Tab-separated table of C-alpha atoms and ligand atoms in Angstrom:
chain	number	residue	atom	x	y	z
H	758	MET	CA	-137.334	-83.758	-106.691
H	759	SER	CA	-135.464	-80.806	-107.673
H	760	SER	CA	-134.245	-80.228	-110.806
H	761	VAL	CA	-131.940	-77.971	-112.281
H	762	LYS	CA	-134.466	-75.864	-113.521
H	763	GLU	CA	-135.983	-75.768	-109.661
H	764	ASN	CA	-132.600	-75.077	-108.319
H	765	SER	CA	-132.077	-72.819	-110.351
H	766	ARG	CA	-134.654	-70.870	-109.939
H	767	LYS	CA	-133.996	-70.359	-106.258
H	768	ILE	CA	-130.735	-70.464	-106.699
H	769	GLU	CA	-131.885	-66.667	-108.762
H	770	GLN	CA	-134.096	-65.788	-105.529
H	771	MET	CA	-131.338	-65.742	-103.052
H	772	LEU	CA	-129.018	-63.942	-105.612
H	773	ASN	CA	-131.842	-61.734	-105.908
H	774	LEU	CA	-131.823	-60.959	-102.232
H	775	SER	CA	-128.917	-59.956	-101.494
H	776	LEU	CA	-128.300	-58.501	-104.224
H	777	GLU	CA	-131.514	-55.609	-103.023
H	778	LYS	CA	-129.330	-56.007	-99.612
H	779	SER	CA	-126.243	-54.650	-101.285
H	780	ASN	CA	-127.604	-52.226	-103.542
H	781	ARG	CA	-126.031	-54.217	-106.140
H	782	LYS	CA	-128.271	-55.316	-109.871
H	783	ARG	CA	-127.839	-58.629	-110.857
H	784	SER	CA	-125.432	-58.145	-114.285
H	785	ASP	CA	-122.107	-57.395	-111.564
H	786	VAL	CA	-122.384	-60.361	-110.916
H	787	GLN	CA	-122.259	-63.464	-113.145
H	788	VAL	CA	-122.678	-67.635	-111.615
H	789	ILE	CA	-120.558	-69.841	-112.209
H	790	ALA	CA	-122.816	-73.314	-112.694
H	791	VAL	CA	-119.554	-75.946	-111.680
H	792	THR	CA	-120.094	-79.087	-113.216
H	793	LYS	CA	-117.030	-81.128	-111.936
H	794	SER	CA	-119.348	-83.357	-110.573
H	795	VAL	CA	-122.803	-84.066	-112.679
H	796	SER	CA	-123.296	-85.263	-116.259
H	797	SER	CA	-122.774	-83.507	-119.855
H	798	GLU	CA	-126.407	-83.892	-119.507
H	799	GLN	CA	-127.037	-82.639	-116.298
H	800	ALA	CA	-124.695	-79.897	-117.436
H	801	LEU	CA	-127.136	-79.202	-120.340
H	802	ALA	CA	-130.070	-78.279	-117.703
H	803	ALA	CA	-128.391	-75.349	-116.512
H	804	ILE	CA	-126.759	-74.445	-119.489
H	805	GLU	CA	-130.734	-74.380	-120.829
H	806	GLU	CA	-131.212	-71.998	-117.462
H	807	GLY	CA	-128.541	-69.980	-118.934
H	808	TYR	CA	-126.296	-70.224	-117.821
H	809	ASP	CA	-123.041	-70.382	-120.227
H	810	HIS	CA	-120.211	-70.386	-117.456
H	811	LEU	CA	-118.755	-73.105	-116.376
H	812	ALA	CA	-117.040	-74.788	-114.136
H	813	GLU	CA	-114.418	-78.601	-113.865
H	814	ASN	CA	-111.516	-78.898	-111.261
H	815	ARG	CA	-110.025	-81.789	-113.671
H	816	PRO	CA	-108.316	-82.348	-116.810
H	817	GLU	CA	-109.956	-84.404	-118.185
H	818	GLY	CA	-113.373	-83.581	-117.004
H	819	LEU	CA	-113.201	-80.734	-118.690
H	820	ASP	CA	-111.847	-82.682	-121.931
H	821	LEU	CA	-115.115	-84.590	-121.704
H	822	LYS	CA	-117.530	-82.200	-121.011
H	823	GLN	CA	-116.021	-79.587	-123.619
H	824	LYS	CA	-116.040	-82.423	-126.342
H	825	GLU	CA	-119.815	-83.460	-124.965
H	826	LEU	CA	-121.326	-80.177	-125.534
H	827	ASN	CA	-119.376	-79.196	-128.270
H	828	ASP	CA	-120.561	-74.640	-127.531
H	829	GLN	CA	-117.879	-72.032	-128.919
H	830	ARG	CA	-120.020	-70.049	-126.299
H	831	LEU	CA	-119.632	-71.950	-122.632
H	832	VAL	CA	-117.180	-70.244	-120.530
H	833	TRP	CA	-115.078	-71.863	-119.655
H	834	HIS	CA	-113.536	-71.927	-115.425
H	835	PHE	CA	-110.593	-74.276	-114.491
H	836	ILE	CA	-111.167	-74.178	-111.349
H	837	GLY	CA	-109.224	-76.003	-107.714
H	838	ASN	CA	-105.452	-77.573	-107.614
H	839	LEU	CA	-103.627	-77.854	-111.141
H	840	GLN	CA	-100.656	-79.976	-110.614
H	841	THR	CA	-97.609	-78.092	-112.439
H	842	ARG	CA	-96.884	-80.839	-115.113
H	843	LYS	CA	-100.845	-80.818	-115.645
H	844	VAL	CA	-101.047	-77.134	-117.428
H	845	LYS	CA	-100.515	-77.327	-120.350
H	846	LYS	CA	-103.841	-79.673	-121.118
H	847	VAL	CA	-105.543	-77.317	-119.802
H	848	ILE	CA	-104.071	-73.539	-120.481
H	849	ASN	CA	-105.360	-72.979	-123.789
H	850	LYS	CA	-108.808	-74.661	-123.380
H	851	ILE	CA	-109.866	-72.255	-120.565
H	852	ASP	CA	-111.498	-68.795	-120.469
H	853	TYR	CA	-110.138	-67.853	-116.395
H	854	PHE	CA	-107.579	-70.243	-114.304
H	855	HIS	CA	-109.102	-69.324	-110.454
H	856	ALA	CA	-106.203	-71.647	-109.135
H	857	LEU	CA	-103.336	-69.505	-108.524
H	858	ASP	CA	-101.146	-69.267	-105.686
H	859	ARG	CA	-97.008	-70.168	-107.032
H	860	LEU	CA	-94.859	-69.163	-108.908
H	861	SER	CA	-93.896	-72.616	-110.339
H	862	LEU	CA	-96.970	-72.659	-111.843
H	863	ALA	CA	-96.940	-69.322	-113.079
H	864	GLU	CA	-93.883	-70.537	-114.189
H	865	GLU	CA	-95.373	-72.938	-116.965
H	866	ILE	CA	-98.635	-71.291	-117.911
H	867	GLU	CA	-96.135	-68.704	-119.105
H	868	LYS	CA	-94.194	-71.190	-120.820
H	869	ARG	CA	-97.393	-73.568	-122.506
H	870	ALA	CA	-99.987	-70.563	-122.632
H	871	GLU	CA	-100.666	-69.604	-126.103
H	872	LYS	CA	-102.097	-66.089	-125.651
H	873	SER	CA	-102.696	-64.186	-121.984
H	874	VAL	CA	-104.547	-65.970	-119.474
H	875	SER	CA	-107.249	-64.397	-117.242
H	876	CYS	CA	-106.205	-65.589	-113.474
H	877	PHE	CA	-107.304	-64.852	-110.294
H	878	VAL	CA	-105.021	-65.591	-107.387
H	879	GLN	CA	-106.223	-67.834	-104.965
H	880	VAL	CA	-105.611	-65.739	-101.306
H	881	ASN	CA	-105.689	-68.314	-98.478
H	882	VAL	CA	-107.686	-65.748	-96.008
H	883	THR	CA	-108.097	-67.573	-92.545
H	884	GLY	CA	-105.051	-69.374	-93.199
H	885	GLU	CA	-105.440	-72.679	-92.593
H	886	GLU	CA	-103.459	-75.463	-93.089
H	887	THR	CA	-104.943	-77.664	-95.419
H	888	LYS	CA	-105.640	-75.478	-97.955
H	889	SER	CA	-104.200	-73.694	-100.665
H	890	GLY	CA	-103.242	-69.880	-101.650
H	891	ILE	CA	-101.675	-67.079	-100.767
H	892	SER	CA	-101.099	-66.099	-96.943
H	893	PRO	CA	-102.839	-62.371	-97.010
H	894	ASN	CA	-99.270	-60.745	-96.355
H	895	GLN	CA	-97.837	-62.155	-98.583
H	896	LEU	CA	-99.315	-61.156	-101.726
H	897	ASP	CA	-98.186	-57.918	-102.418
H	898	ASP	CA	-94.919	-59.154	-103.318
H	899	PHE	CA	-96.366	-63.237	-105.333
H	900	ILE	CA	-98.187	-59.776	-107.081
H	901	LYS	CA	-94.741	-58.292	-107.882
H	902	SER	CA	-93.108	-61.073	-109.605
H	903	LEU	CA	-95.616	-61.928	-111.708
H	904	SER	CA	-95.044	-59.136	-113.383
H	905	GLN	CA	-92.087	-61.022	-114.887
H	906	TYR	CA	-95.080	-63.277	-116.679
H	907	SER	CA	-96.327	-61.658	-120.222
H	908	LYS	CA	-98.878	-63.566	-120.109
H	909	ILE	CA	-100.380	-63.413	-117.224
H	910	LYS	CA	-102.802	-61.399	-116.595
H	911	VAL	CA	-104.426	-60.828	-112.832
H	912	VAL	CA	-108.648	-60.309	-113.121
H	913	GLY	CA	-109.352	-61.036	-109.352
H	914	LEU	CA	-108.617	-62.623	-105.991
H	915	MET	CA	-110.224	-66.203	-105.648
H	916	THR	CA	-110.956	-67.844	-102.262
H	917	ILE	CA	-112.537	-71.136	-100.488
H	918	ALA	CA	-114.274	-70.170	-97.235
H	919	PRO	CA	-114.257	-72.214	-93.774
H	920	LEU	CA	-115.347	-75.086	-93.736
H	921	ASN	CA	-118.266	-74.760	-91.108
H	922	ALA	CA	-117.967	-72.038	-90.397
H	923	SER	CA	-119.966	-69.087	-88.418
H	924	GLU	CA	-121.157	-66.621	-90.700
H	925	THR	CA	-119.683	-64.351	-88.867
H	926	VAL	CA	-116.257	-65.534	-89.714
H	927	ILE	CA	-117.128	-66.609	-93.629
H	928	ARG	CA	-118.500	-62.558	-93.624
H	929	SER	CA	-115.064	-61.626	-92.296
H	930	ALA	CA	-113.223	-63.634	-94.565
H	931	PHE	CA	-114.904	-62.289	-97.571
H	932	VAL	CA	-114.556	-58.922	-96.724
H	933	VAL	CA	-110.507	-59.081	-96.434
H	934	LEU	CA	-110.235	-60.419	-99.672
H	935	ARG	CA	-112.621	-56.762	-100.367
H	936	LYS	CA	-110.367	-54.859	-98.858
H	937	LEU	CA	-106.869	-56.820	-100.459
H	938	GLN	CA	-109.035	-57.347	-104.334
H	939	GLU	CA	-108.903	-53.570	-103.603
H	940	SER	CA	-106.025	-52.272	-102.729
H	941	ILE	CA	-103.856	-53.752	-106.122
H	942	LYS	CA	-106.364	-52.284	-107.994
H	943	ASP	CA	-105.809	-49.109	-106.811
H	944	LYS	CA	-102.652	-50.357	-107.721
H	945	ALA	CA	-103.165	-49.856	-111.571
H	946	LEU	CA	-101.151	-52.461	-112.193
H	947	PRO	CA	-100.787	-52.928	-116.563
H	948	TYR	CA	-100.397	-56.283	-115.803
H	949	ALA	CA	-102.988	-57.048	-111.990
H	950	PRO	CA	-106.083	-54.222	-113.032
H	951	CYS	CA	-107.291	-57.412	-109.997
H	952	THR	CA	-110.920	-55.820	-110.153
H	953	GLU	CA	-112.349	-59.199	-109.866
H	954	LEU	CA	-113.763	-61.033	-106.954
H	955	SER	CA	-114.497	-64.527	-106.993
H	956	MET	CA	-116.182	-65.896	-103.638
H	957	GLY	CA	-118.619	-67.800	-102.627
H	958	MET	CA	-120.301	-71.871	-103.127
H	959	SER	CA	-123.357	-73.706	-102.557
H	960	LYS	CA	-123.641	-72.927	-98.518
H	961	ASP	CA	-122.884	-69.076	-98.929
H	962	TYR	CA	-123.159	-67.116	-101.432
H	963	THR	CA	-125.823	-65.129	-100.570
H	964	ILE	CA	-122.994	-63.788	-98.046
H	965	ALA	CA	-120.312	-63.540	-100.724
H	966	VAL	CA	-122.485	-60.990	-103.229
H	967	GLU	CA	-123.431	-58.948	-100.080
H	968	GLU	CA	-119.896	-58.103	-99.561
H	969	GLY	CA	-119.227	-58.119	-103.096
H	970	ALA	CA	-117.668	-61.926	-104.970
H	971	THR	CA	-118.549	-61.196	-109.242
H	972	PHE	CA	-118.611	-64.272	-109.421
H	973	VAL	CA	-119.841	-67.180	-107.243
H	974	ARG	CA	-118.882	-70.869	-108.098
H	975	ILE	CA	-121.876	-73.032	-107.255
H	976	GLY	CA	-122.463	-76.857	-107.629
H	977	THR	CA	-124.512	-78.821	-105.246
H	978	SER	CA	-126.926	-76.378	-105.106
H	979	PHE	CA	-127.543	-76.190	-109.540
H	980	PHE	CA	-127.221	-80.582	-109.438
H	981	GLU	CA	-128.477	-81.877	-106.194
Y	2162	PLP	C1	-116.619	-77.875	-106.045
Y	2162	PLP	C2	-115.944	-76.203	-105.745
Y	2162	PLP	C3	-117.257	-75.470	-105.629
Y	2162	PLP	C4	-118.846	-75.586	-105.620
Y	2162	PLP	O1	-119.091	-75.849	-104.459
Y	2162	PLP	P1	-120.654	-76.638	-104.717
Y	2162	PLP	O2	-120.582	-76.391	-102.511
Y	2162	PLP	O3	-120.484	-77.286	-104.715
Y	2162	PLP	O4	-121.392	-75.890	-104.350
Y	2162	PLP	C5	-116.462	-74.623	-105.861
Y	2162	PLP	N1	-115.144	-73.869	-105.947
Y	2162	PLP	C6	-114.402	-74.511	-106.167
Y	2162	PLP	C7	-113.252	-74.175	-105.694
Y	2162	PLP	C8	-114.848	-75.939	-105.728
Y	2162	PLP	O5	-113.810	-77.060	-105.636
């Protein structure tokens, strides 16, 4: 039987190989333990291995974990689609929001947030219809429109790679996201420093790290 301890050891080994290949160091990548499908007890096992960035994808899950874990040192990420009407439930309880993909959401964040929120703009790099995210050719305009919201800080871009695709296809999606991120960073917009890249999940985080990910979001590989 695998434990979170063994799993995290394996994850660190894989990470270090990818970091070596790409000449990067461990501190260049922040691992986010995605706890959305597990109990607080399992989340605690990851915390005990030194992972203090956690991610949830539902307001109720976030609430429960924060209450049960009750640890001020934890850094909280919200991933996945967030309904506009639920913004008020989560926006002041998180450190990073990974799914900014429409202006109506930005507007609601502006209305509900008590301070600046670090957001990733979600990009649908490969154009799959079932997936949310801004298309690459609309990204510049979208980012430009965000300048009107004083509480939104675009810290980076986020994507979900196509499922069950070849390594080549996944890698090129990550490369596209990195190029988009760099092009926005180069504009030096005060509200959109865009220095970060949130990409890579259990099946593809090694590729993502090789292509420059600064945040990887790992669930299954920790807790299976
Ligand atoms: C669930 C989820 C993850 C983690 O996925 P695993 O394959 O379990 O590692 C990462 N990112 C997002 C947006 C998710 O919804």
